[in-house]
Phi, psi and omega in degrees: 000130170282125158274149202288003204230166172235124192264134215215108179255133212207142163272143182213147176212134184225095161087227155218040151274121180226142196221170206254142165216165172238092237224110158244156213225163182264119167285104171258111182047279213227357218236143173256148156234187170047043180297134172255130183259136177224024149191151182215120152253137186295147197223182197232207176269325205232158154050067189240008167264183220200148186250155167233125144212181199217124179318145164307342165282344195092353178291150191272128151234128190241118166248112193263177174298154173291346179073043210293112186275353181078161177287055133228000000 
């Protein structure tokens, strides 16, 4: 059985809030739809990237970046 979806880790800032998210999203023929968020961490200016990979039981492992603040 194919699974249909694709999980996609991305940074987004609103404003000067920046958060780290982990999104899974449904593949249909060519197109993702129906994204779902199944995580959000607070994230900094710097140093916010982050790996998906998936354990041999099938658990998601998400490793993000330290969010490295720097002298402030």
């Amino acid at each position: 059985k194919q699974n249909p979806y694709v999980y996609v880790h991305y940074t987004t800032k609103t404003d000067t809030l920046i958060f780290n998210k982990l999104v899974r999203y449904t593949f249909k023929g060519d197109t993702l739809e129906s994204p779902k968020e199944l995580l959000k961490v607070k994230g900094f200016k710097a140093h916010n990237g982050g790996r998906i990979t998936f354990s041999k039981s099938g658990k998601i492992l998400w490793a993000t970046g330290d969010a490295y603040h720097g002298d402030e």
